[in-house]
JSON list of C-alpha atoms in Angstrom, two decimals:
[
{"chain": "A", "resi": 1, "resn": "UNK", "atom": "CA", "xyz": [18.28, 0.16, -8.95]},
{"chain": "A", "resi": 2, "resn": "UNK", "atom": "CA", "xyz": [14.67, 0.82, -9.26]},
{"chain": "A", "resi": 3, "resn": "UNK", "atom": "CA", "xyz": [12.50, -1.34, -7.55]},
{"chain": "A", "resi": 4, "resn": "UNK", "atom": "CA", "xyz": [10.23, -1.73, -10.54]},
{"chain": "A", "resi": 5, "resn": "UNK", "atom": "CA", "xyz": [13.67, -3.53, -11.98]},
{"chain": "A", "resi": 6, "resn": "UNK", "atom": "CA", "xyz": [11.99, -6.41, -10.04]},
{"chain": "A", "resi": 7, "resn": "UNK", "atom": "CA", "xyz": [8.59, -6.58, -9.87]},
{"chain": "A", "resi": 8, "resn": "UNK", "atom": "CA", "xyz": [7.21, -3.78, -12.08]},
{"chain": "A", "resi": 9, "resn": "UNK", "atom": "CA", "xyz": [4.08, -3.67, -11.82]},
{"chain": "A", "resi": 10, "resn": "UNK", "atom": "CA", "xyz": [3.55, -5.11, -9.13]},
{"chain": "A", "resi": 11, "resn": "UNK", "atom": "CA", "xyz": [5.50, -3.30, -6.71]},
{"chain": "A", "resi": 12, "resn": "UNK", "atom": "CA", "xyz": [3.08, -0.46, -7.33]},
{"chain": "A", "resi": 13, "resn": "UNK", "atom": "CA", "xyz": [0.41, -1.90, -5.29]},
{"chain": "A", "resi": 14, "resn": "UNK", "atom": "CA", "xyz": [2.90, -3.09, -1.90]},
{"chain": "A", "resi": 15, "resn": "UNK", "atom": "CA", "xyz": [2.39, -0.88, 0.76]},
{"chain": "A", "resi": 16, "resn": "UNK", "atom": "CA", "xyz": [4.73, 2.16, 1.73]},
{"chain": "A", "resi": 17, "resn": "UNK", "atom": "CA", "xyz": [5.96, -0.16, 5.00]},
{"chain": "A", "resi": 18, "resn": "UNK", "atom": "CA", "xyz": [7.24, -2.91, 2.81]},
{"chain": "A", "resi": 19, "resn": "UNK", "atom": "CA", "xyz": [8.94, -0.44, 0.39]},
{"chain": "A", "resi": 20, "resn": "UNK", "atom": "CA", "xyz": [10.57, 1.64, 2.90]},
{"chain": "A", "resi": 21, "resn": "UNK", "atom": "CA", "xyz": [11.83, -1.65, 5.28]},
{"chain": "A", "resi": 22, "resn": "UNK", "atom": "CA", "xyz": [12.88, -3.73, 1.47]},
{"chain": "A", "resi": 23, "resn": "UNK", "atom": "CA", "xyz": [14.51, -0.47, 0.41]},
{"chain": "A", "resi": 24, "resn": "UNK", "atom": "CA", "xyz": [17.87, -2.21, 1.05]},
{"chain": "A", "resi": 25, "resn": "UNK", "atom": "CA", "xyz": [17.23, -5.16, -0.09]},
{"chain": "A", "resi": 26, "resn": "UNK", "atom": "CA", "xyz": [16.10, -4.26, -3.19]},
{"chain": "A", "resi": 27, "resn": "UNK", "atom": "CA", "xyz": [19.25, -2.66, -4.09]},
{"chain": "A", "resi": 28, "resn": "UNK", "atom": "CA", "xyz": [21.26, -5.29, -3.43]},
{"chain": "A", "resi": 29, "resn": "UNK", "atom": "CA", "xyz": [23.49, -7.39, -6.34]},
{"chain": "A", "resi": 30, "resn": "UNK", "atom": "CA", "xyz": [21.11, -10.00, -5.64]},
{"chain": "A", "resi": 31, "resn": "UNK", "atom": "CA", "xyz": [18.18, -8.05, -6.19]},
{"chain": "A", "resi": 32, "resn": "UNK", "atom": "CA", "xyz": [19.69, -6.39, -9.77]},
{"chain": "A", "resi": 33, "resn": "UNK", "atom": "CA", "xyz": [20.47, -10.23, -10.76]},
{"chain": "A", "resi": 34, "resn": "UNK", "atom": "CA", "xyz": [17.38, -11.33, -10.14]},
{"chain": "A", "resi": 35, "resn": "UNK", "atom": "CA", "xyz": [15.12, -8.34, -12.17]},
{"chain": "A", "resi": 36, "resn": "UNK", "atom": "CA", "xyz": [17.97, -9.49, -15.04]},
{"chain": "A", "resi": 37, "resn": "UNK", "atom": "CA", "xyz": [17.12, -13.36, -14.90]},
{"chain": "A", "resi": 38, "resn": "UNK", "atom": "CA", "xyz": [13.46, -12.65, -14.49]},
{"chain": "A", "resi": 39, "resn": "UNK", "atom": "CA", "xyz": [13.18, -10.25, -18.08]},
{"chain": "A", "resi": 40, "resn": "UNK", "atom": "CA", "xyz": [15.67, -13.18, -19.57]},
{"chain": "A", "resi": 41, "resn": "UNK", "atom": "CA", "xyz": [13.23, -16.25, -18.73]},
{"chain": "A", "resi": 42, "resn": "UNK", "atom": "CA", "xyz": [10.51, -14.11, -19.85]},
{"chain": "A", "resi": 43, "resn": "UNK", "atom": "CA", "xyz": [11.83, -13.23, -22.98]},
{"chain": "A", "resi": 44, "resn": "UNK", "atom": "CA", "xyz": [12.71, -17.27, -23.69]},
{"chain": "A", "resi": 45, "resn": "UNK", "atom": "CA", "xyz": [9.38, -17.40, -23.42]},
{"chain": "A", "resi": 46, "resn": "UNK", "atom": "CA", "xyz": [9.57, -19.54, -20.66]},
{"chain": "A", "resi": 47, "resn": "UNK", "atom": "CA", "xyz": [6.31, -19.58, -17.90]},
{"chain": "A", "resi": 48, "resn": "UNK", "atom": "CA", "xyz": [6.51, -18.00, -15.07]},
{"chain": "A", "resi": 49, "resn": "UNK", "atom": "CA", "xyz": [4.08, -18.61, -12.16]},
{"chain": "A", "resi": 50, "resn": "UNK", "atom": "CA", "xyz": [2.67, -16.27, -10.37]},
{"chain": "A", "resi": 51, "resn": "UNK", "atom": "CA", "xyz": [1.80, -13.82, -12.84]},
{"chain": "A", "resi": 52, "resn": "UNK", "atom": "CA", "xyz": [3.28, -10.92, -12.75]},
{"chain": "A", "resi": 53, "resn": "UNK", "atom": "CA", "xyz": [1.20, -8.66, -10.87]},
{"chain": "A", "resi": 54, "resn": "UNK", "atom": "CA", "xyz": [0.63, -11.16, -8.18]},
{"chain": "A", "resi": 55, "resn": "UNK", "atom": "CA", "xyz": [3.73, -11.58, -7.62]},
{"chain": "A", "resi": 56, "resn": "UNK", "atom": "CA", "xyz": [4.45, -9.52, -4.44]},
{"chain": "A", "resi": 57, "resn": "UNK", "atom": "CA", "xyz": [0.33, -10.46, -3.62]},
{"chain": "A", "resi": 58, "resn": "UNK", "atom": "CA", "xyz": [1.33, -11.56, 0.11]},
{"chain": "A", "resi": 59, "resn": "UNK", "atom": "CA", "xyz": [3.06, -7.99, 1.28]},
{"chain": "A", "resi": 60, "resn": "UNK", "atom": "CA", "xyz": [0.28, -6.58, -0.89]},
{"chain": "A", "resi": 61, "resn": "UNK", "atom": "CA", "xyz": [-2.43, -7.92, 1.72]},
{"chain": "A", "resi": 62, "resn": "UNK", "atom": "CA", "xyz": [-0.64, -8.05, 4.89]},
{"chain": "A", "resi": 63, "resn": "UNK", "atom": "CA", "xyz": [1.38, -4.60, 5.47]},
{"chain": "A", "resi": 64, "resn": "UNK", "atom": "CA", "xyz": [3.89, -4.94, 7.09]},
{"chain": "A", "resi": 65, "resn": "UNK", "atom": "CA", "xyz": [2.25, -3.02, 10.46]},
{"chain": "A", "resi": 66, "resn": "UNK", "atom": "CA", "xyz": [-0.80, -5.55, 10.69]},
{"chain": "A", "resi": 67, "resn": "UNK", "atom": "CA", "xyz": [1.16, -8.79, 10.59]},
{"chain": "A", "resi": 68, "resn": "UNK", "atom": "CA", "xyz": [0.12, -10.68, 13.54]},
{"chain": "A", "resi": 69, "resn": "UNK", "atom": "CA", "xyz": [1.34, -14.25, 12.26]},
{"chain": "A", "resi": 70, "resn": "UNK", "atom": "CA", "xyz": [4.26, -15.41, 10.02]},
{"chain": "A", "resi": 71, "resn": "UNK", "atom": "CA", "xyz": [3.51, -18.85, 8.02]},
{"chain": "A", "resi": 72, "resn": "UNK", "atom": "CA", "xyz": [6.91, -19.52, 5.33]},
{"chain": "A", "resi": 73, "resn": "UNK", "atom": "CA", "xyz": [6.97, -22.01, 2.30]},
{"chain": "A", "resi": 74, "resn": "UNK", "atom": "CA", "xyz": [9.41, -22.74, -0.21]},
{"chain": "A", "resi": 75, "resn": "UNK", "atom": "CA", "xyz": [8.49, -21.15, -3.54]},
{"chain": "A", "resi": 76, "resn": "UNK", "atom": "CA", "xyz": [5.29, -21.36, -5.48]},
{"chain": "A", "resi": 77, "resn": "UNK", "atom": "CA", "xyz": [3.17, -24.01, -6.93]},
{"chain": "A", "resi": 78, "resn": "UNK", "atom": "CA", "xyz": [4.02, -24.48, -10.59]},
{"chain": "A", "resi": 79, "resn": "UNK", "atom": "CA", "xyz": [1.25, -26.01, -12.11]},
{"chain": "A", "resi": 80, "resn": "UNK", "atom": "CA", "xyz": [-1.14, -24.05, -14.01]},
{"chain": "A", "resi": 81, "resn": "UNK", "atom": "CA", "xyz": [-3.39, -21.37, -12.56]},
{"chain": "A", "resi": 82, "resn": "UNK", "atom": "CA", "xyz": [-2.53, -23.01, -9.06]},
{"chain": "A", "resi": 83, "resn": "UNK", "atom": "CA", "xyz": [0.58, -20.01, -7.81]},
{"chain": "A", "resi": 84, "resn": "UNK", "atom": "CA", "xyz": [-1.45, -16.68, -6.70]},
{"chain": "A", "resi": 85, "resn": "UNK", "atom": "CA", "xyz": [1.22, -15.16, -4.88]},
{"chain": "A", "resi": 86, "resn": "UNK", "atom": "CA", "xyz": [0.24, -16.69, -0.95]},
{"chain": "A", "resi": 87, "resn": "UNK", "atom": "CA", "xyz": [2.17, -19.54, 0.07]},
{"chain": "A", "resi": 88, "resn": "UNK", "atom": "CA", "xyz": [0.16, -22.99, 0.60]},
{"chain": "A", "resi": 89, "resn": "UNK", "atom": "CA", "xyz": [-2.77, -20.78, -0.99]},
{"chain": "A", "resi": 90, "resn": "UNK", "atom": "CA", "xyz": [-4.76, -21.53, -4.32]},
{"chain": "A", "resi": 91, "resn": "UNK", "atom": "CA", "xyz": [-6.98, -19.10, -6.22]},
{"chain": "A", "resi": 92, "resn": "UNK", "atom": "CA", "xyz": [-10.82, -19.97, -6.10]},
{"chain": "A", "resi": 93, "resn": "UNK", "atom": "CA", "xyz": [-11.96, -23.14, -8.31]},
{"chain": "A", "resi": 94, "resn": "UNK", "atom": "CA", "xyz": [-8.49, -25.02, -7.97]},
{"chain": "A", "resi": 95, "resn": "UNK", "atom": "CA", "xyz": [-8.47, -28.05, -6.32]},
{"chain": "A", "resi": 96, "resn": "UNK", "atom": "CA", "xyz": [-6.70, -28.01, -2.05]},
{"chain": "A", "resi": 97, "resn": "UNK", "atom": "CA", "xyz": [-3.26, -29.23, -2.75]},
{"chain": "A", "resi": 98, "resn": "UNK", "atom": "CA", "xyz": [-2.40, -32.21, -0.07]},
{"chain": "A", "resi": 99, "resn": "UNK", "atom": "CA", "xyz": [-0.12, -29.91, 2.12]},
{"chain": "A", "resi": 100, "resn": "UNK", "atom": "CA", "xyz": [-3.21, -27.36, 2.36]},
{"chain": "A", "resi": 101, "resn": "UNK", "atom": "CA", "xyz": [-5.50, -30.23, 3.21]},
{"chain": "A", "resi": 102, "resn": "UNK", "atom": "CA", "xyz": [-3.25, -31.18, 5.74]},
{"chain": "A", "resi": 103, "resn": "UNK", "atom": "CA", "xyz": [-3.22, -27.35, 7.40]},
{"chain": "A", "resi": 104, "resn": "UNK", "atom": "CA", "xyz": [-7.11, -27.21, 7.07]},
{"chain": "A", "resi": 105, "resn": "UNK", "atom": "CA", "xyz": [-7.37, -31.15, 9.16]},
{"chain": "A", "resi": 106, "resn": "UNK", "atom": "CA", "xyz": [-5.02, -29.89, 11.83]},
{"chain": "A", "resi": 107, "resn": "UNK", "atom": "CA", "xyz": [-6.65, -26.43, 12.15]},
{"chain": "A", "resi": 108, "resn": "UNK", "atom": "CA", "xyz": [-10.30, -29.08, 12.59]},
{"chain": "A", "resi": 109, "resn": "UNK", "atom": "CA", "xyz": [-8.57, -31.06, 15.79]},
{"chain": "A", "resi": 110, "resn": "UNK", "atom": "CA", "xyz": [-6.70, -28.42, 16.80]},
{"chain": "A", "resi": 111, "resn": "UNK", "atom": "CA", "xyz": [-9.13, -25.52, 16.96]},
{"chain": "A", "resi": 112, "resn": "UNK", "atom": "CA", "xyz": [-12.62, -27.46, 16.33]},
{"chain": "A", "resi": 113, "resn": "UNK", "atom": "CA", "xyz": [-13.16, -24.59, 13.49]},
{"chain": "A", "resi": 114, "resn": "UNK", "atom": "CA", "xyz": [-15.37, -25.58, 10.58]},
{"chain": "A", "resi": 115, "resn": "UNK", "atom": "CA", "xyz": [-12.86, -24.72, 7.23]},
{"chain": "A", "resi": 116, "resn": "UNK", "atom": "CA", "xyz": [-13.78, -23.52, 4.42]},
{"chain": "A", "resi": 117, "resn": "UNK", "atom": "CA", "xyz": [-13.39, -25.77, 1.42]},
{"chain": "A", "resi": 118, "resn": "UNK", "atom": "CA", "xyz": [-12.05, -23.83, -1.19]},
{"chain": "A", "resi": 119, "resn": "UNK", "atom": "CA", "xyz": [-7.84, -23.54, -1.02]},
{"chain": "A", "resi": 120, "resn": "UNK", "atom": "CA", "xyz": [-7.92, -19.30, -0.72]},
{"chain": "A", "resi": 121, "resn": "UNK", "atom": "CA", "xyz": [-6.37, -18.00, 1.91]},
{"chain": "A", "resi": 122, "resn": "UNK", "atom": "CA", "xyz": [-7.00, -14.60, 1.02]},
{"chain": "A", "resi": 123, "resn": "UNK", "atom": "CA", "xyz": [-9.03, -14.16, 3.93]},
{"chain": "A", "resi": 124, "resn": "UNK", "atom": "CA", "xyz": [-5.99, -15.04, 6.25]},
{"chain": "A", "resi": 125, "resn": "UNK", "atom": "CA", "xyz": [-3.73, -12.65, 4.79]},
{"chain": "A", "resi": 126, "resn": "UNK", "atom": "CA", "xyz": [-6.24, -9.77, 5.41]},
{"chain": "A", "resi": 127, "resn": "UNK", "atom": "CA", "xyz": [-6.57, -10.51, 9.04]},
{"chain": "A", "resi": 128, "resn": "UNK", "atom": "CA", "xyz": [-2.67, -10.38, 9.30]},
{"chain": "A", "resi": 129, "resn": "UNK", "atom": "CA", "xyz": [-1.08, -13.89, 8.29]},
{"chain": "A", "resi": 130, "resn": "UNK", "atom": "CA", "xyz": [1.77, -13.45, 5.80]},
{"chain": "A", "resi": 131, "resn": "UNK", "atom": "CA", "xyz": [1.93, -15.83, 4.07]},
{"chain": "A", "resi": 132, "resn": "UNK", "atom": "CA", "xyz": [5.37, -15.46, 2.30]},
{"chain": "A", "resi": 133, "resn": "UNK", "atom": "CA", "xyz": [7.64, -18.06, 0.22]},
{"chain": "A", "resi": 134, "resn": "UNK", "atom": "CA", "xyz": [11.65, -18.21, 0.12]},
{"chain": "A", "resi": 135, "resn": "UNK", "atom": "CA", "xyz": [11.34, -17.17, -3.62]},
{"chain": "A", "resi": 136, "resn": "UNK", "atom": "CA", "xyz": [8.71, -15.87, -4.94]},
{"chain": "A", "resi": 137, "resn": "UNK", "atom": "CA", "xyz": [8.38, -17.20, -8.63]},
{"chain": "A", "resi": 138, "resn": "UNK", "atom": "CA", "xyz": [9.10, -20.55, -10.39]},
{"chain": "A", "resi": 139, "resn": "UNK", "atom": "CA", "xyz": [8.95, -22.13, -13.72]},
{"chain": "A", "resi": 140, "resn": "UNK", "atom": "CA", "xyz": [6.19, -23.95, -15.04]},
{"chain": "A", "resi": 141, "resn": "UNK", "atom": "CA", "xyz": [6.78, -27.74, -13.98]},
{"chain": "A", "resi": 142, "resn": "UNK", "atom": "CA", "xyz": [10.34, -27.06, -12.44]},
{"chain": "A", "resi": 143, "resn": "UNK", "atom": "CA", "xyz": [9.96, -27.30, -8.59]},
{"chain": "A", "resi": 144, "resn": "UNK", "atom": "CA", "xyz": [12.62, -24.99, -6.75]},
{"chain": "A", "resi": 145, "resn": "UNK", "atom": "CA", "xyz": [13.97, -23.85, -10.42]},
{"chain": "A", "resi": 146, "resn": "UNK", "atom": "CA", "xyz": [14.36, -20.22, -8.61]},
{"chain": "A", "resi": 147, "resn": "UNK", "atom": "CA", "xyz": [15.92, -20.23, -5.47]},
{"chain": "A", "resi": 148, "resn": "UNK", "atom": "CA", "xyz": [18.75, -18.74, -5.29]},
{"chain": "A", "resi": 149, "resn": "UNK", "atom": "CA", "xyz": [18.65, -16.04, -7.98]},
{"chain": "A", "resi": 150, "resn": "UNK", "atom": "CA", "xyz": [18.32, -13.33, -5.47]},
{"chain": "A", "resi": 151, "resn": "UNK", "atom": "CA", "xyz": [14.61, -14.10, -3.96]},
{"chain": "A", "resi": 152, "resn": "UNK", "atom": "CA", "xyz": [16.01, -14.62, -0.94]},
{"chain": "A", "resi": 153, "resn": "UNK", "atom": "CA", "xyz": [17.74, -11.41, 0.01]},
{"chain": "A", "resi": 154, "resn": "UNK", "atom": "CA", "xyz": [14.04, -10.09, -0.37]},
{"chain": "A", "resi": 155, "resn": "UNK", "atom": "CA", "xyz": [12.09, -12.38, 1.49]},
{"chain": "A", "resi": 156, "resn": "UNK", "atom": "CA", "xyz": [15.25, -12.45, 4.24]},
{"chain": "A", "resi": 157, "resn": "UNK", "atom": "CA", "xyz": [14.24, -8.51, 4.93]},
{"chain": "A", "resi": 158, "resn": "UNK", "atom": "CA", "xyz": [10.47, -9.29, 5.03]},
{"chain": "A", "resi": 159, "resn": "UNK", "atom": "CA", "xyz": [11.06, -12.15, 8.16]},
{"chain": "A", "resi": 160, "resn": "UNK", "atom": "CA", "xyz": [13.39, -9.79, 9.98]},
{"chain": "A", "resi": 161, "resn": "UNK", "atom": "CA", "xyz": [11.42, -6.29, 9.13]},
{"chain": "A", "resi": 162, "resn": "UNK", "atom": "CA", "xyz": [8.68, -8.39, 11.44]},
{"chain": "A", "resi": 163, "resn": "UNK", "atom": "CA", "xyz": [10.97, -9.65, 13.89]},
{"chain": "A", "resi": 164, "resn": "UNK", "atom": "CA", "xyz": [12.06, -6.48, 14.22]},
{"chain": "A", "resi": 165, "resn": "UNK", "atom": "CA", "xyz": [8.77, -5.33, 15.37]},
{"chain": "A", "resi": 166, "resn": "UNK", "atom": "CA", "xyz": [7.94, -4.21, 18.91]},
{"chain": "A", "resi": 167, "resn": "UNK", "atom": "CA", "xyz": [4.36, -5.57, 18.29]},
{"chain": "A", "resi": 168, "resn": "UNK", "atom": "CA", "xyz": [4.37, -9.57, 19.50]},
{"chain": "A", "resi": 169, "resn": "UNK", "atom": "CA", "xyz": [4.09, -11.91, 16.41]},
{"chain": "A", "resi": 170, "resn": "UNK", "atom": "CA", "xyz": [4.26, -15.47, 16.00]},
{"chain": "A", "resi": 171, "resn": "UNK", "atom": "CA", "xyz": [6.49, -17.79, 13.37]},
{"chain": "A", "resi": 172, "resn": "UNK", "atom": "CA", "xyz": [4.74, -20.95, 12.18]},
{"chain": "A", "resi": 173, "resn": "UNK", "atom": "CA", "xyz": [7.74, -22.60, 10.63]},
{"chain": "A", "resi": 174, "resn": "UNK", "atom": "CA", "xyz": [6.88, -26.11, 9.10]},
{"chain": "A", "resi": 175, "resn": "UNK", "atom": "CA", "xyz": [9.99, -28.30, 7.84]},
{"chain": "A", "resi": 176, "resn": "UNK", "atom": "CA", "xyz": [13.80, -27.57, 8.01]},
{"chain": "A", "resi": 177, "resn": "UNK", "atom": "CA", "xyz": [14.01, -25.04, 4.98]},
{"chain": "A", "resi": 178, "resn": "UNK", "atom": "CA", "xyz": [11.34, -22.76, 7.06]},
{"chain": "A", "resi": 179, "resn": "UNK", "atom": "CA", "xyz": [13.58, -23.49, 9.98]},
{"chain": "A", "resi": 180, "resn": "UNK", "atom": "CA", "xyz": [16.85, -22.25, 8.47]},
{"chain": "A", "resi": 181, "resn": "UNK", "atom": "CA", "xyz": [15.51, -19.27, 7.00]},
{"chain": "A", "resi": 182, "resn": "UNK", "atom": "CA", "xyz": [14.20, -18.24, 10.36]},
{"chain": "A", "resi": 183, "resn": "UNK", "atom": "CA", "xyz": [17.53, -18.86, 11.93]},
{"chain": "A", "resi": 184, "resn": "UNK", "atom": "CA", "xyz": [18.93, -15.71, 9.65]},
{"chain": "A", "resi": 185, "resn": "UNK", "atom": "CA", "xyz": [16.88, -13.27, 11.86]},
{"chain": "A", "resi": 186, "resn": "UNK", "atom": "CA", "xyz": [18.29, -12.74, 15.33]},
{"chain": "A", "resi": 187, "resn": "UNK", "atom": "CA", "xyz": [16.25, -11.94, 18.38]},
{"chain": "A", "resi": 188, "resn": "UNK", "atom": "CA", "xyz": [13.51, -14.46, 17.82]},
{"chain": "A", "resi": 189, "resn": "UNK", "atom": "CA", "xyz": [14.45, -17.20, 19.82]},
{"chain": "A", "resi": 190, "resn": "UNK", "atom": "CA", "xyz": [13.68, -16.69, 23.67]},
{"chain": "A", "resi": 191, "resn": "UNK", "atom": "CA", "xyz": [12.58, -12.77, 22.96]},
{"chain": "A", "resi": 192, "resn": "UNK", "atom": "CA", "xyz": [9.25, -11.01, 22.38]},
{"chain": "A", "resi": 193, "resn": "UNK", "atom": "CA", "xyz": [7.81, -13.39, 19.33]},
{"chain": "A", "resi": 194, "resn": "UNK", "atom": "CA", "xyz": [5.96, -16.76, 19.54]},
{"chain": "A", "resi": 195, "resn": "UNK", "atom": "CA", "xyz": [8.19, -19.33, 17.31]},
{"chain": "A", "resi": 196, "resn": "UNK", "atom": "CA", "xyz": [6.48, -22.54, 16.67]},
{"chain": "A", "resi": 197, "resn": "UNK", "atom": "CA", "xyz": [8.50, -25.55, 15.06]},
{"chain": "A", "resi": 198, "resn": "UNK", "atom": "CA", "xyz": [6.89, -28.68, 13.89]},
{"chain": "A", "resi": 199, "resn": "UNK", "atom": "CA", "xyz": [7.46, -30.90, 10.39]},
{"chain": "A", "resi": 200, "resn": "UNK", "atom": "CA", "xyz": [6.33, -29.84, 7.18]},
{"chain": "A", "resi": 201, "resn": "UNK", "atom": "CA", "xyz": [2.15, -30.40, 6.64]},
{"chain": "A", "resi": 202, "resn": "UNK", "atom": "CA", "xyz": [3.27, -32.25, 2.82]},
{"chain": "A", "resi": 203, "resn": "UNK", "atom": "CA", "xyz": [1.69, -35.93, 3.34]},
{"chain": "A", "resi": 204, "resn": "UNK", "atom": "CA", "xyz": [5.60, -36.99, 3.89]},
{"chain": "A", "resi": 205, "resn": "UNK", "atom": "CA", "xyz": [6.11, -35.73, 6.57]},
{"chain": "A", "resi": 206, "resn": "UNK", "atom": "CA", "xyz": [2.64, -34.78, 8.28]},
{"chain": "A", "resi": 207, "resn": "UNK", "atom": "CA", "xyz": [2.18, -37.86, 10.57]},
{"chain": "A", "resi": 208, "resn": "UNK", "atom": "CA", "xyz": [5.85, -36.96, 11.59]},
{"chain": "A", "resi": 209, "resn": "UNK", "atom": "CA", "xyz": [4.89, -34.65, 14.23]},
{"chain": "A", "resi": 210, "resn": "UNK", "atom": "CA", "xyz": [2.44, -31.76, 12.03]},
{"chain": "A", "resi": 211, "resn": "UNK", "atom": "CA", "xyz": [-0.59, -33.43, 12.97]},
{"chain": "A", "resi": 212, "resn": "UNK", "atom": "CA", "xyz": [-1.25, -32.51, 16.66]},
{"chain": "A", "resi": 213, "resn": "UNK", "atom": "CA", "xyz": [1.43, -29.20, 16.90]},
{"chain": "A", "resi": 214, "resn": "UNK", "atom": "CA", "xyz": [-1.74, -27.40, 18.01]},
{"chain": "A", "resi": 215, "resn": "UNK", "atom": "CA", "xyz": [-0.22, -24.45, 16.42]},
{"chain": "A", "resi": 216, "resn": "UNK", "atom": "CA", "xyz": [-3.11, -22.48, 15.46]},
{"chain": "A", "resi": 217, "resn": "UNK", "atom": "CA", "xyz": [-4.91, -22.58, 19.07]},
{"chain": "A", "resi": 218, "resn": "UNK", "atom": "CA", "xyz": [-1.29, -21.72, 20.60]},
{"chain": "A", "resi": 219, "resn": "UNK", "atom": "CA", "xyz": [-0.52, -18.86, 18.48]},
{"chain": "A", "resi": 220, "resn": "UNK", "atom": "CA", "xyz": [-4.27, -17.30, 18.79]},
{"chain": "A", "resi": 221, "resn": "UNK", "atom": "CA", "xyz": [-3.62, -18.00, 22.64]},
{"chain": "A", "resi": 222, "resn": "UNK", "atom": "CA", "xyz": [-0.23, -15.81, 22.58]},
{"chain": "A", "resi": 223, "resn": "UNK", "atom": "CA", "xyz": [-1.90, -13.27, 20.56]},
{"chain": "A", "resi": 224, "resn": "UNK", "atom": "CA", "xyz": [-5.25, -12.55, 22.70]},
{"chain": "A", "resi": 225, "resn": "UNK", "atom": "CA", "xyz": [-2.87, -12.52, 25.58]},
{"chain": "A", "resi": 226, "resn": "UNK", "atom": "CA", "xyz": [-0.65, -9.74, 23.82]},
{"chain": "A", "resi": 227, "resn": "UNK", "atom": "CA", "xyz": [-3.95, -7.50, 23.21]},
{"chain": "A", "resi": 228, "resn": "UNK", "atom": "CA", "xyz": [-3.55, -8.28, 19.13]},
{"chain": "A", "resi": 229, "resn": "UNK", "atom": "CA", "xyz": [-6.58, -10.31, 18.29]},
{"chain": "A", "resi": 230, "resn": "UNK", "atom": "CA", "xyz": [-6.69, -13.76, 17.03]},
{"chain": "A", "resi": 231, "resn": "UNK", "atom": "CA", "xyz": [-6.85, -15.28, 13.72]},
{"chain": "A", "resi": 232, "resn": "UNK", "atom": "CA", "xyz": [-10.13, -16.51, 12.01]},
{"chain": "A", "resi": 233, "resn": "UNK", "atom": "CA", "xyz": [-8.96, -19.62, 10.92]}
]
């Protein structure tokens, strides 16, 4: 199978590190079901969010070789003009969904750093933040409609192509589902990587034990001290 069969054209702009360590994935039954499904809903005339093209946008800015920090979500937001193709990210103009406005008041204690206001985290991909979701589309309105039509084995070879790294990283991992998928990869726990575990940032579950994980002043603390450079929050 072609990996155009799944995200044509936007597999065209991924750097050669994430095609050559998703090679196997993307031949997978998995992968083949889920270019099928995607063409099908299309053709329905369902929406899909992200558009295409932006689809694959968070191995697009963060190759694989500059990834300093790993930060998963669940799939993407599925209201209009909100999904981009960075998890917990909004384009420009949109309003900061709650679970983002949670992030930016933790990174303000935590790190005393004076956020931006906008919701783009563009500018933390570029620096080396991947900012990945389990599955990487969803319908319009339909929270979680695609997980589990073969996003997964995809996103699965992205978290352990990095933890397969010699180069030190660190795993932000926010609520169980972040937690599980992280369990997949082995060597993380107790090895070279940083793994940080708190509850999700959604206003739920924030008071739970997000607010005050210090996270982002811990993993630019592991990363100075591994010669990598830290993260402009």
């Amino acid at each position: 199978m072609s990996t155009a069969d799944v995200a044509d054209p936007a597999i065209m702009s991924v750097p050669p590190s994430w095609r050559t360590a998703l090679a196997a994935a993307l031949g997978t039954r998995e992968s083949r079901r889920l270019g099928g499904f995607l063409k099908a809903e299309a053709a329905a005339g369902k929406r899909i969010y992200p558009p295409e093209r932006s689809r694959l946008r968070a191995l697009e800015l963060t190759p694989l070789e500059n990834v300093k920090v790993v930060i998963l979500g669940q799939d993407p937001y599925h209201g209009p003009g909100q999904a981009h193709g960075l998890a917990f990210s909004v384009p420009p103009g949109i309003k900061v969904p709650p679970s983002l406005a949670n992030i930016y008041k933790e990174i303000a204690s935590d790190c005393g750093a004076d956020v931006k206001p906008d919701g783009n985290l563009e500018r933390w991909a570029r620096q080396g933040v991947l900012l990945l979701n389990n599955a990487l589309t969803v319908e319009e309105g339909r929270a979680g409609s695609h997980q589990k039509i073969g996003w997964e084995a995809i996103t699965d070879a992205a978290v352990a192509a990095v933890a397969a790294r010699t180069e030190p990283s660190v795993f932000m991992l926010w609520g169980n589902h972040a937690r599980r998928k992280a369990e997949r990869v082995t060597g993380l726990e107790g090895g070279r990587h940083l793994v940080l575990t708190a509850p999700h940032p959604s206003p739920l579950s924030a008071y739970s034990g997000f607010f005050g994980c210090r996270h982002f002043s811990q993993a630019n603390a592991f990363l100075e001290a591994n010669g990598r450079g830290a993260i402009a929050w």
